[in-house]
PDB file of C-alpha atoms in Angstrom:
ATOM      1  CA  UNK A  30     117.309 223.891  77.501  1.00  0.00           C
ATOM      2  CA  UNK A  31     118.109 225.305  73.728  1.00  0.00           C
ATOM      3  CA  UNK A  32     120.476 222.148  73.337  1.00  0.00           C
ATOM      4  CA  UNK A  33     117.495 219.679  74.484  1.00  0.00           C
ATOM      5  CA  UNK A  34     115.010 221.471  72.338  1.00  0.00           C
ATOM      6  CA  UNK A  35     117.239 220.738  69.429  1.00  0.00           C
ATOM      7  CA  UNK A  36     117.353 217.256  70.569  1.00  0.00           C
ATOM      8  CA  UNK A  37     113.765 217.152  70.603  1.00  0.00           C
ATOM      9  CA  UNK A  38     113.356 218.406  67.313  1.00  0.00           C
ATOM     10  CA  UNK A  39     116.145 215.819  65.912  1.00  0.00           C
ATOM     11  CA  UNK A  40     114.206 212.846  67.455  1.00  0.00           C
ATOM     12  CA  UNK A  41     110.638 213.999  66.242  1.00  0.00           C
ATOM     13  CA  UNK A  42     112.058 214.739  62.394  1.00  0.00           C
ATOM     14  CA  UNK A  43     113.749 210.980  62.438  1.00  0.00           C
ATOM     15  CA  UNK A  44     110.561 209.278  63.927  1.00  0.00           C
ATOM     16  CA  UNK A  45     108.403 211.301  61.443  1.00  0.00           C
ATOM     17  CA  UNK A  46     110.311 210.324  58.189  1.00  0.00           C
ATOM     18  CA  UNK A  47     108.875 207.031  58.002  1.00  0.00           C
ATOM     19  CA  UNK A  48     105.063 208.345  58.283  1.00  0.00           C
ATOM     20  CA  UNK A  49     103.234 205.392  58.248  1.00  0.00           C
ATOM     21  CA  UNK A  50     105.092 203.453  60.388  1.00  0.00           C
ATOM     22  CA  UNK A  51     105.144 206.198  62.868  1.00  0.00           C
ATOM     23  CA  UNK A  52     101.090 206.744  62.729  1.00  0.00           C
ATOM     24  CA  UNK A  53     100.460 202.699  63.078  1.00  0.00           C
ATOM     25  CA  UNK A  54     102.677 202.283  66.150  1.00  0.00           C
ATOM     26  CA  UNK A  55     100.960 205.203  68.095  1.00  0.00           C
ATOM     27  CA  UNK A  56      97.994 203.715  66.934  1.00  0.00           C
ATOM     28  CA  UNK A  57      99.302 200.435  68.515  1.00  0.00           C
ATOM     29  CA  UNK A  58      99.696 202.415  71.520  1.00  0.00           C
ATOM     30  CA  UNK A  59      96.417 203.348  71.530  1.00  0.00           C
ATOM     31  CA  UNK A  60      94.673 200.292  71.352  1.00  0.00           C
ATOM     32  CA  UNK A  61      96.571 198.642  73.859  1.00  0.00           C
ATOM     33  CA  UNK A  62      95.462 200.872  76.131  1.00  0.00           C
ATOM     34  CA  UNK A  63      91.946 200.859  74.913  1.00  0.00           C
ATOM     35  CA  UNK A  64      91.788 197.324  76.201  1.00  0.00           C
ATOM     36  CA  UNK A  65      92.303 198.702  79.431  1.00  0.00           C
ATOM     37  CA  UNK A  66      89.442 200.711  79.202  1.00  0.00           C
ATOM     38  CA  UNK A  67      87.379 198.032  77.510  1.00  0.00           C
ATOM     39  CA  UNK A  68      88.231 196.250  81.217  1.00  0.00           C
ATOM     40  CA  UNK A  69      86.703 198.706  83.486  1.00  0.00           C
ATOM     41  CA  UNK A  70      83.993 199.172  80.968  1.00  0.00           C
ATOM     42  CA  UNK A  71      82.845 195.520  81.563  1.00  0.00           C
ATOM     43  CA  UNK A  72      83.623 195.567  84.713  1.00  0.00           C
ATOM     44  CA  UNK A  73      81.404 197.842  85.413  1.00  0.00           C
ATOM     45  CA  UNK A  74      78.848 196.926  83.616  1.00  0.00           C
ATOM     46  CA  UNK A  75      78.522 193.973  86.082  1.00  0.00           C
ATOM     47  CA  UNK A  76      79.094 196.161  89.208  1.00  0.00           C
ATOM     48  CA  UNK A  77      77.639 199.678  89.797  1.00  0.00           C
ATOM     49  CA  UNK A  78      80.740 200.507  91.957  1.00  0.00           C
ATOM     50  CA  UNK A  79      83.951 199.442  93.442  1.00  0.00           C
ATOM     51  CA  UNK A  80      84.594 200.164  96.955  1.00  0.00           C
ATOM     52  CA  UNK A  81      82.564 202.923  96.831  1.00  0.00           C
ATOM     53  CA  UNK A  82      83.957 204.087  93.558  1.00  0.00           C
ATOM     54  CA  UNK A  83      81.672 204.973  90.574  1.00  0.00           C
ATOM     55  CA  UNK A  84      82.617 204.401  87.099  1.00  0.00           C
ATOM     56  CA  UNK A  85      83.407 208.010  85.923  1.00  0.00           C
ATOM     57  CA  UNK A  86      85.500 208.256  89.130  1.00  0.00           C
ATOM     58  CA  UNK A  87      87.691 205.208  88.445  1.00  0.00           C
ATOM     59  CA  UNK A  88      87.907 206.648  84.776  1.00  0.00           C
ATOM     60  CA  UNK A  89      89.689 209.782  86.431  1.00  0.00           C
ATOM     61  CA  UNK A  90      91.937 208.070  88.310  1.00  0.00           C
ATOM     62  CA  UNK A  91      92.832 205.788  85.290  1.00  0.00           C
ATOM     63  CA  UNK A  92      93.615 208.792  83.036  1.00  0.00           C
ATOM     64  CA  UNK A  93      95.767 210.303  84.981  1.00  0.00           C
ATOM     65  CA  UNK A  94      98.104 207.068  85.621  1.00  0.00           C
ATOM     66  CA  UNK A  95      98.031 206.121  81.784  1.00  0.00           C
ATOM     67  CA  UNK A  96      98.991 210.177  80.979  1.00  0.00           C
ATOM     68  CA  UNK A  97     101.666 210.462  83.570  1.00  0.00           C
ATOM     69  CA  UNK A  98     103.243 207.371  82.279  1.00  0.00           C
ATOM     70  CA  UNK A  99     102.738 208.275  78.665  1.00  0.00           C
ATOM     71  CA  UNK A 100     104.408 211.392  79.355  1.00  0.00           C
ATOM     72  CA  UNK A 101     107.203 209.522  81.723  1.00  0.00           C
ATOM     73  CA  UNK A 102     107.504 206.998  78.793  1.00  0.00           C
ATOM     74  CA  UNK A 103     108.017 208.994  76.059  1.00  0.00           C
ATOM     75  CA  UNK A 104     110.449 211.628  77.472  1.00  0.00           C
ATOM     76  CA  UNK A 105     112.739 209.392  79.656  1.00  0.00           C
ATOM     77  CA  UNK A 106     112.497 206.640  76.729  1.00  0.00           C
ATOM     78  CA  UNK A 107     116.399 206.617  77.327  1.00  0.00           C
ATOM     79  CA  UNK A 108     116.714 205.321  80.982  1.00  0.00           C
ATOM     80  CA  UNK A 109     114.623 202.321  79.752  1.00  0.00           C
ATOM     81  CA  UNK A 110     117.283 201.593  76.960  1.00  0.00           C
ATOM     82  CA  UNK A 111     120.132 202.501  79.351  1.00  0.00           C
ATOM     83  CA  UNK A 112     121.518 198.571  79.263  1.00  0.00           C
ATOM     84  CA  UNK A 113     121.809 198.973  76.036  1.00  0.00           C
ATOM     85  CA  UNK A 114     124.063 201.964  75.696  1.00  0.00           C
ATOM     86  CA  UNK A 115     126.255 200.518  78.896  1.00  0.00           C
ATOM     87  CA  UNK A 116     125.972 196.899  76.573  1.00  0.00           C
ATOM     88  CA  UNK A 117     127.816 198.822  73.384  1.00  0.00           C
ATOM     89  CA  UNK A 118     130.195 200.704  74.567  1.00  0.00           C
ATOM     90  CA  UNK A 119     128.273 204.141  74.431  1.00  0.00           C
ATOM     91  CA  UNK A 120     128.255 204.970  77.532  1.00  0.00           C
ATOM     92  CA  UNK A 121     132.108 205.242  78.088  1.00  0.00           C
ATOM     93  CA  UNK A 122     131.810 208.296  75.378  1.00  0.00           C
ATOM     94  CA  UNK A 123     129.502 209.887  77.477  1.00  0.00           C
ATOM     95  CA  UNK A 124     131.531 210.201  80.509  1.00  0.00           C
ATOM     96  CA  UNK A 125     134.199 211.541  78.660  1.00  0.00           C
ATOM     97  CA  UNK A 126     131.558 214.672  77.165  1.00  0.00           C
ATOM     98  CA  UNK A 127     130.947 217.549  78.724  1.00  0.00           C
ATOM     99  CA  UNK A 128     127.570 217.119  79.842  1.00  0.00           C
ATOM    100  CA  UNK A 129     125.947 215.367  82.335  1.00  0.00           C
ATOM    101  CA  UNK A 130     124.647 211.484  82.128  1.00  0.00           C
ATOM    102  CA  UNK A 131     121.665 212.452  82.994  1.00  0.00           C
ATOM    103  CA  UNK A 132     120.831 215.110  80.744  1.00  0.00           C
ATOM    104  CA  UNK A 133     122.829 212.402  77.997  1.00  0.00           C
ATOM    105  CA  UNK A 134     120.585 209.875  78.987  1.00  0.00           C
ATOM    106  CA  UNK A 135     117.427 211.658  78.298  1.00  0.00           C
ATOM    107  CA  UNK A 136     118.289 213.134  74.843  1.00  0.00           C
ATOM    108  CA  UNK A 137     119.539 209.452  73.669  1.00  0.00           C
ATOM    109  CA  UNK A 138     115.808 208.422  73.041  1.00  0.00           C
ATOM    110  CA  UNK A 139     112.306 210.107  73.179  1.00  0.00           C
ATOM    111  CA  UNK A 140     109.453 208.201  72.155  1.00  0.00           C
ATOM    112  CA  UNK A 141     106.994 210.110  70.195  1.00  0.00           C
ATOM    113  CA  UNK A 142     104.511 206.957  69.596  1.00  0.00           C
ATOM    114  CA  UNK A 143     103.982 207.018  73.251  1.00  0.00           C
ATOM    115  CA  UNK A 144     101.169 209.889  71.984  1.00  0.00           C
ATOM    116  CA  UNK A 145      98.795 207.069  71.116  1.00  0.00           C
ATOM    117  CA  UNK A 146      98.596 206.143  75.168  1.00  0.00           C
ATOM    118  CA  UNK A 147      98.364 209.584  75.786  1.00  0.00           C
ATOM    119  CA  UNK A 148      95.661 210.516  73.281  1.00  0.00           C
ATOM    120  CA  UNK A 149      93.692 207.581  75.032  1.00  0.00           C
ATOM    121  CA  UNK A 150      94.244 208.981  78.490  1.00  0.00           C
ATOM    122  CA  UNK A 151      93.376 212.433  77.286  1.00  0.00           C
ATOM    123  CA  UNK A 152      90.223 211.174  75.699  1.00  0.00           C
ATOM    124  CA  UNK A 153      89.446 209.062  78.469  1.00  0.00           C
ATOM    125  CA  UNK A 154      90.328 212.695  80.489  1.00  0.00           C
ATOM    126  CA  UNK A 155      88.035 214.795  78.636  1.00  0.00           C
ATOM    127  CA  UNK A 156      85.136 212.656  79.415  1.00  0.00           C
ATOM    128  CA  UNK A 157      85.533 212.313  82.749  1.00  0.00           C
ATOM    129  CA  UNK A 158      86.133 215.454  84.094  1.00  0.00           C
ATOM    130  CA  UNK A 159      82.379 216.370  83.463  1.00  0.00           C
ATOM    131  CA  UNK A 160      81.040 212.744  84.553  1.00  0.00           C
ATOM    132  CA  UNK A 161      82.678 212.170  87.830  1.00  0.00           C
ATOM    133  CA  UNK A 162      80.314 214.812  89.294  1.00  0.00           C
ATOM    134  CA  UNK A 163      83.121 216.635  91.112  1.00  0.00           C
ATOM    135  CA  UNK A 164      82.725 220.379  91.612  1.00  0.00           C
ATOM    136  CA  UNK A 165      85.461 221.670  89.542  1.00  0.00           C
ATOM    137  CA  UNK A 166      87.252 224.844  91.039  1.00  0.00           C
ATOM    138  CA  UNK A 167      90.819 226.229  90.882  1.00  0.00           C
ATOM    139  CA  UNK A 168      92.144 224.299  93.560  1.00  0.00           C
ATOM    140  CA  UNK A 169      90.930 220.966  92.133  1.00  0.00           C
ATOM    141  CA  UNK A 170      92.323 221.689  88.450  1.00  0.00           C
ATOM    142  CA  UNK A 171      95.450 222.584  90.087  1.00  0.00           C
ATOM    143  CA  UNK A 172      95.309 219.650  92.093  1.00  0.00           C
ATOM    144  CA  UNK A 173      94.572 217.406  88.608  1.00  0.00           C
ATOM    145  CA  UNK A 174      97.676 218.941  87.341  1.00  0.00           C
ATOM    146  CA  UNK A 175      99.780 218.059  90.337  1.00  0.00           C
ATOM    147  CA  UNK A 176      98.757 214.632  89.971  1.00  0.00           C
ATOM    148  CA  UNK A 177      99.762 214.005  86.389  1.00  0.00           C
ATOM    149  CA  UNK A 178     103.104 216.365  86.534  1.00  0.00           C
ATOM    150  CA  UNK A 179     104.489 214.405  89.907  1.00  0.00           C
ATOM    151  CA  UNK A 180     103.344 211.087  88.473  1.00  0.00           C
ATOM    152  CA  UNK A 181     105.474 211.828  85.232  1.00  0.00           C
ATOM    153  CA  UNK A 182     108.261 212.813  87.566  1.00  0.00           C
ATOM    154  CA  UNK A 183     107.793 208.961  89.794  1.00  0.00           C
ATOM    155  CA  UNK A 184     107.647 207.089  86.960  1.00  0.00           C
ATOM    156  CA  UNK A 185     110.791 208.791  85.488  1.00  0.00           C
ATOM    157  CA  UNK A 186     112.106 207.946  88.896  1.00  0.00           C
ATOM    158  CA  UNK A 187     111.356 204.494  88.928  1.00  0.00           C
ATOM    159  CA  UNK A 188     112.998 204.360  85.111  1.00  0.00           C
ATOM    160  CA  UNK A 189     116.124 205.441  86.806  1.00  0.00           C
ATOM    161  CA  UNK A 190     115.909 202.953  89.141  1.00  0.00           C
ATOM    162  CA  UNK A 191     115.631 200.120  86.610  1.00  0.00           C
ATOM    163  CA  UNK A 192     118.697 202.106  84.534  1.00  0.00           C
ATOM    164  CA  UNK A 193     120.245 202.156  87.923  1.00  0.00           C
ATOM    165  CA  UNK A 194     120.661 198.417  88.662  1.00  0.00           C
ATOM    166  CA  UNK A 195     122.516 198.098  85.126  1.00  0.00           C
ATOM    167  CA  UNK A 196     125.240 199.127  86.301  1.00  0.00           C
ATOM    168  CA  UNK A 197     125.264 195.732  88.264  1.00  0.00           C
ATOM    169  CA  UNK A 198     123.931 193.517  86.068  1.00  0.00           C
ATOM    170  CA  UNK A 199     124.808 195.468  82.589  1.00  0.00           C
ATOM    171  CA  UNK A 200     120.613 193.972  81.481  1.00  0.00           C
ATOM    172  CA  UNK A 201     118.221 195.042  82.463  1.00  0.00           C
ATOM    173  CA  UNK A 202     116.103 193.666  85.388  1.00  0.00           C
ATOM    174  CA  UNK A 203     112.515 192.749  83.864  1.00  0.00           C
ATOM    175  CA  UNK A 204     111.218 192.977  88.041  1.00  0.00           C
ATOM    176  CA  UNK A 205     111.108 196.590  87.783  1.00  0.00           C
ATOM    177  CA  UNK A 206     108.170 196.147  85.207  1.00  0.00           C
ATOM    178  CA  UNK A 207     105.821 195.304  88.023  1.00  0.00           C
ATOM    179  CA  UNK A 208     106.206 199.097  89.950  1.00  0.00           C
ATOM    180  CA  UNK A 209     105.923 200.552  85.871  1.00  0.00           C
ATOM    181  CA  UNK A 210     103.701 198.865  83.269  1.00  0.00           C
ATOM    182  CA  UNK A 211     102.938 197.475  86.445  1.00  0.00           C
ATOM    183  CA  UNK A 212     101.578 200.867  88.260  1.00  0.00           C
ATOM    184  CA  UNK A 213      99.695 201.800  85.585  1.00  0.00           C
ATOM    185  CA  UNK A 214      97.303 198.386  85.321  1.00  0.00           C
ATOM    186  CA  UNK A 215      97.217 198.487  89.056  1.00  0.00           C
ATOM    187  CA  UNK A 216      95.933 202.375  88.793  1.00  0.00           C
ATOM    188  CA  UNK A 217      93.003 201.437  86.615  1.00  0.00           C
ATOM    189  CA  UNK A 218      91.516 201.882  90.439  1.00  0.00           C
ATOM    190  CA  UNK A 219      91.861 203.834  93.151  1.00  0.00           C
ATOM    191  CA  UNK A 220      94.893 201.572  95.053  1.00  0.00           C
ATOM    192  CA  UNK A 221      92.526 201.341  98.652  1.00  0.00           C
ATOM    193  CA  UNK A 222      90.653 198.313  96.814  1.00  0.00           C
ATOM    194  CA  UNK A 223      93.666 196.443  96.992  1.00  0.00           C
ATOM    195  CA  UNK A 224      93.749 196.071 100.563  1.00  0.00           C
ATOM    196  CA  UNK A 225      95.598 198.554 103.264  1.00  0.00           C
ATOM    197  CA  UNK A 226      99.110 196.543 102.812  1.00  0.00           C
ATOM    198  CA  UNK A 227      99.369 197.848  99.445  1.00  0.00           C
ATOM    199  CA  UNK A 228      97.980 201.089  99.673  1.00  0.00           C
ATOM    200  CA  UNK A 229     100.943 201.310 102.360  1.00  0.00           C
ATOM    201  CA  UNK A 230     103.155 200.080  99.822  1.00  0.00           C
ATOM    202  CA  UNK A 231     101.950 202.301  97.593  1.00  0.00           C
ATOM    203  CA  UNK A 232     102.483 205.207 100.402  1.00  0.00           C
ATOM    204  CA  UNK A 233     105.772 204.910 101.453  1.00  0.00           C
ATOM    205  CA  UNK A 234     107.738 202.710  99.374  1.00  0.00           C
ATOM    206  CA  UNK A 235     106.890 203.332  95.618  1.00  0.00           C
ATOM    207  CA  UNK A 236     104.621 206.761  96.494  1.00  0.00           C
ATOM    208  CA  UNK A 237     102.239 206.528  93.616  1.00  0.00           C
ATOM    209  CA  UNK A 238      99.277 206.470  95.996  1.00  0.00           C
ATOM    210  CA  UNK A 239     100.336 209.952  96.402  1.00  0.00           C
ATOM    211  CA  UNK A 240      99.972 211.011  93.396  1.00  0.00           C
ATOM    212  CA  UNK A 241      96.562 208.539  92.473  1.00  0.00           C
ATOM    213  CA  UNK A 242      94.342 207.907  95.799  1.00  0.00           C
ATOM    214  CA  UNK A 243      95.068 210.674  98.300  1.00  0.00           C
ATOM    215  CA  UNK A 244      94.839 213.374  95.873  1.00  0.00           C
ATOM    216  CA  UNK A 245      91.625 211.703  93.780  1.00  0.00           C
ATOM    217  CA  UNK A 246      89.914 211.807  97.377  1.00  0.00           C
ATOM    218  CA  UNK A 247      90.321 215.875  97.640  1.00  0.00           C
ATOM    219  CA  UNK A 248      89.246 215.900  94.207  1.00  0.00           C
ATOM    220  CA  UNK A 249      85.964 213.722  94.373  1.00  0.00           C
ATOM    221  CA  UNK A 250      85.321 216.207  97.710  1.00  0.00           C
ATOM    222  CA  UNK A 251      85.781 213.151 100.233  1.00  0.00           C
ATOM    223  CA  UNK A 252      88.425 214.822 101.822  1.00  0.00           C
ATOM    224  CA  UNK A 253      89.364 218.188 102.381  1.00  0.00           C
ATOM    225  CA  UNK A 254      92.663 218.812 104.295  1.00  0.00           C
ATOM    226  CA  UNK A 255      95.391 220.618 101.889  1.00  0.00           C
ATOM    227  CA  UNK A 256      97.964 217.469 102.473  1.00  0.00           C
ATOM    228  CA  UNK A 257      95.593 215.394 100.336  1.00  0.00           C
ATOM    229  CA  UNK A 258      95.970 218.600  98.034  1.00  0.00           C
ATOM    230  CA  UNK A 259      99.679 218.615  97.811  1.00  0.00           C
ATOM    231  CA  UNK A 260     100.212 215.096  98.057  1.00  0.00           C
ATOM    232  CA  UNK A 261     101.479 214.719  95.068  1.00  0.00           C
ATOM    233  CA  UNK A 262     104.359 217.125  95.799  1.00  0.00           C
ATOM    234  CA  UNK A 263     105.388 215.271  98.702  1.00  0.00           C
ATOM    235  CA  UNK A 264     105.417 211.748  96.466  1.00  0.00           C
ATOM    236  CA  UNK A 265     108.299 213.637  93.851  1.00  0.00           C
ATOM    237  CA  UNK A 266     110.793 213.120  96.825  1.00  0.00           C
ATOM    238  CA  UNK A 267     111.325 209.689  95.866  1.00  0.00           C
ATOM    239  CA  UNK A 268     113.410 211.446  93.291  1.00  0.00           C
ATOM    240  CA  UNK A 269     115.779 211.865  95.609  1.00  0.00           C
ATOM    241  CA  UNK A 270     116.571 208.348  96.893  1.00  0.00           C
ATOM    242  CA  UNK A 271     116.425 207.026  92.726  1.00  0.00           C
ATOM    243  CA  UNK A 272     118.949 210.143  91.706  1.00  0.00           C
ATOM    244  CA  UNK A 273     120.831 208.343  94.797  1.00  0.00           C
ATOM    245  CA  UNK A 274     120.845 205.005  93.928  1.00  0.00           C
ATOM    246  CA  UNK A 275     121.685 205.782  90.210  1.00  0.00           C
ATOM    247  CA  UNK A 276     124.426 207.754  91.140  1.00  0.00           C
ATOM    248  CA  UNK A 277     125.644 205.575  93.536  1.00  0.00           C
ATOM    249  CA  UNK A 278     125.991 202.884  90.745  1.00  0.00           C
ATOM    250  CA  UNK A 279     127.804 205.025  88.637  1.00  0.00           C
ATOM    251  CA  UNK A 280     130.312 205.049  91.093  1.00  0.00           C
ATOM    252  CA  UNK A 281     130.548 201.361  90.857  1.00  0.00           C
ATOM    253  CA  UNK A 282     130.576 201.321  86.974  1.00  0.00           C
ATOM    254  CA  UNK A 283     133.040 199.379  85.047  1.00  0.00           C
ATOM    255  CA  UNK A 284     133.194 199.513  81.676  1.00  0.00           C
ATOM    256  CA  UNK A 285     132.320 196.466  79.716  1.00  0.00           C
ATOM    257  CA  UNK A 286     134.729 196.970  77.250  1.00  0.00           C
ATOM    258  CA  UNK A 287     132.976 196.883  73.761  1.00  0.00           C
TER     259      UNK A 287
END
C-alpha cells in the first residue's frame, strides 16, 4: 500500500504541474456529464415519471452510476491504456519486475481529471438524497455506499476485461465501450424501463443491475428483503470470472517485439 500511495502522489504532482490544463479538462469532465443531466432534466419536464420513477429518484440512481465510474475511471485509468503498454514494448519489463501486473497495471496511469464527473455525480448526490423522499436510516446509507463501492469494483472489472482481450488482438476492442461509457448512459434510469431482457442482462451477465436497480428498490422502501440490501456484494463476484479471463490471456501472451 506505501508503494501505491507513492504512486499516487507521483501521478497527482505530474498532472498538477500544468495547472490550467489540469483544471479545464476536469472541467471538460464535468460538463460532459452535465449534459446528461440536462437529459433527464428535459425529460422530465415532459413526463412526471418513468415507470413509476420520479425525478429525484432517477437522479439517485444516476449519481451513483456516474460516481462509481468516475471512481473506476480514474483509479484503473491503466487497464484502459493496457494496449498501449503491450503495443510498446512495456509490458515485457513488467513481467520481468517483481511485482504483480496487476498492481503494475494500476500504478501506470490514474486519472485525476476524472474529479470533474465525480464532482457532478456528487453534486447531483447531494441533492438528491433529501429529494427522493426516502427515509434515510443506517441501513440505507450503508446500502448507498455498497452501491457506489461494488459499482467501482464492476466497472474496474469490466476494464480488465477490455485489457484482457489485448492480449489477442494487441488494440483494443472499442465493443467493450457499450457495457462502460455504455453502463453509465444506460444507468441514467433505473435498468427495469428497458424491458425484462435487459434487466436480465443486466442481472446475470454484466451484474450492474445489482449494484443500480435491486439495491435503489430497498432504498426508495419498495422492497425490503436484505438480498436487495446486499445486492451489490453479490454483483463484485464478476471479479472473479474478469481476474479469470485476464489471467487466462496472459497465459497466451506473446510479446510483440518492440
Amino acid at each position: 500500500m506505501g508503494l501505491y500511495m507513492k504512486f499516487f502522489s507521483m501521478h497527482l504532482k505530474s498532472q498538477m504541474q500544468y495547472k490550467t490544463s489540469f483544471y479545464f479538462t476536469a472541467l471538460g469532465q464535468f460538463l460532459a456529464s452535465f449534459t446528461v443531466f440536462l437529459g433527464i432534466y428535459f425529460m422530465f419536464s415532459i413526463f412526471e415519471e418513468v415507470e413509476g420513477f420520479a425525478f429525484s429518484e432517477v437522479l439517485l440512481s444516476f449519481a451513483v452510476m456516474l460516481m462509481a465510474f468516475s471512481l473506476a475511471e480514474m483509479f484503473g485509468r491503466g487497464f484502459d491504456l493496457f494496449p498501449r503498454m503491450l503495443g510498446n514494448g512495456q509490458f515485457d519489463r513488467a513481467l520481468v519486475r517483481p511485482r504483480s501486473i496487476i498492481f503494475q497495471t494500476l500504478a501506470m496511469q490514474m486519472d485525476f481529471t476524472r474529479l470533474g464527473r465525480a464532482a457532478q455525480a456528487l453534486i447531483v448526490l447531494i441533492y438528491a438524497i433529501p429529494a427522493s423522499g426516502v427515509h434515510w436510516s443506517p441501513d440505507r446509507f450503508f446500502t448507498l455506499f455498497l452501491m457506489i463501492v461494488c459499482g467501482s469494483l464492476i466497472f474496474f472489472a469490466l476494464f480488465m476485461i477490455y485489457a484482457a482481450f489485448s492480449f489477442f488482438t494487441v488494440e483494443g476492442l472499442e465493443f467493450m465501450n457499450i457495457f462502460t461509457d455504455g453502463g453509465v448512459q444506460f444507468g441514467r434510469y433505473p435498468f427495469s424501463i428497458y424491458g425484462e431482457g435487459i434487466l436480465r442482462f443486466l442481472t446475470f451477465v454484466i451484474p450492474l443491475a445489482l449494484v443500480q436497480y435491486y439495491p435503489l428498490l430497498y432504498l426508495l422502501g419498495r422492497e425490503d428483503s436484505l438480498l436487495y440490501m446486499f445486492a451489490p456484494l453479490m454483483g463484485t463476484i464478476f471479479l472473479l470470472p474478469a481476474y479469470g479471463f485476464f489471467r487466462f490471456g496472459l497465459s497466451q501472451y506473446k510479446s510483440t517485439g518492440s
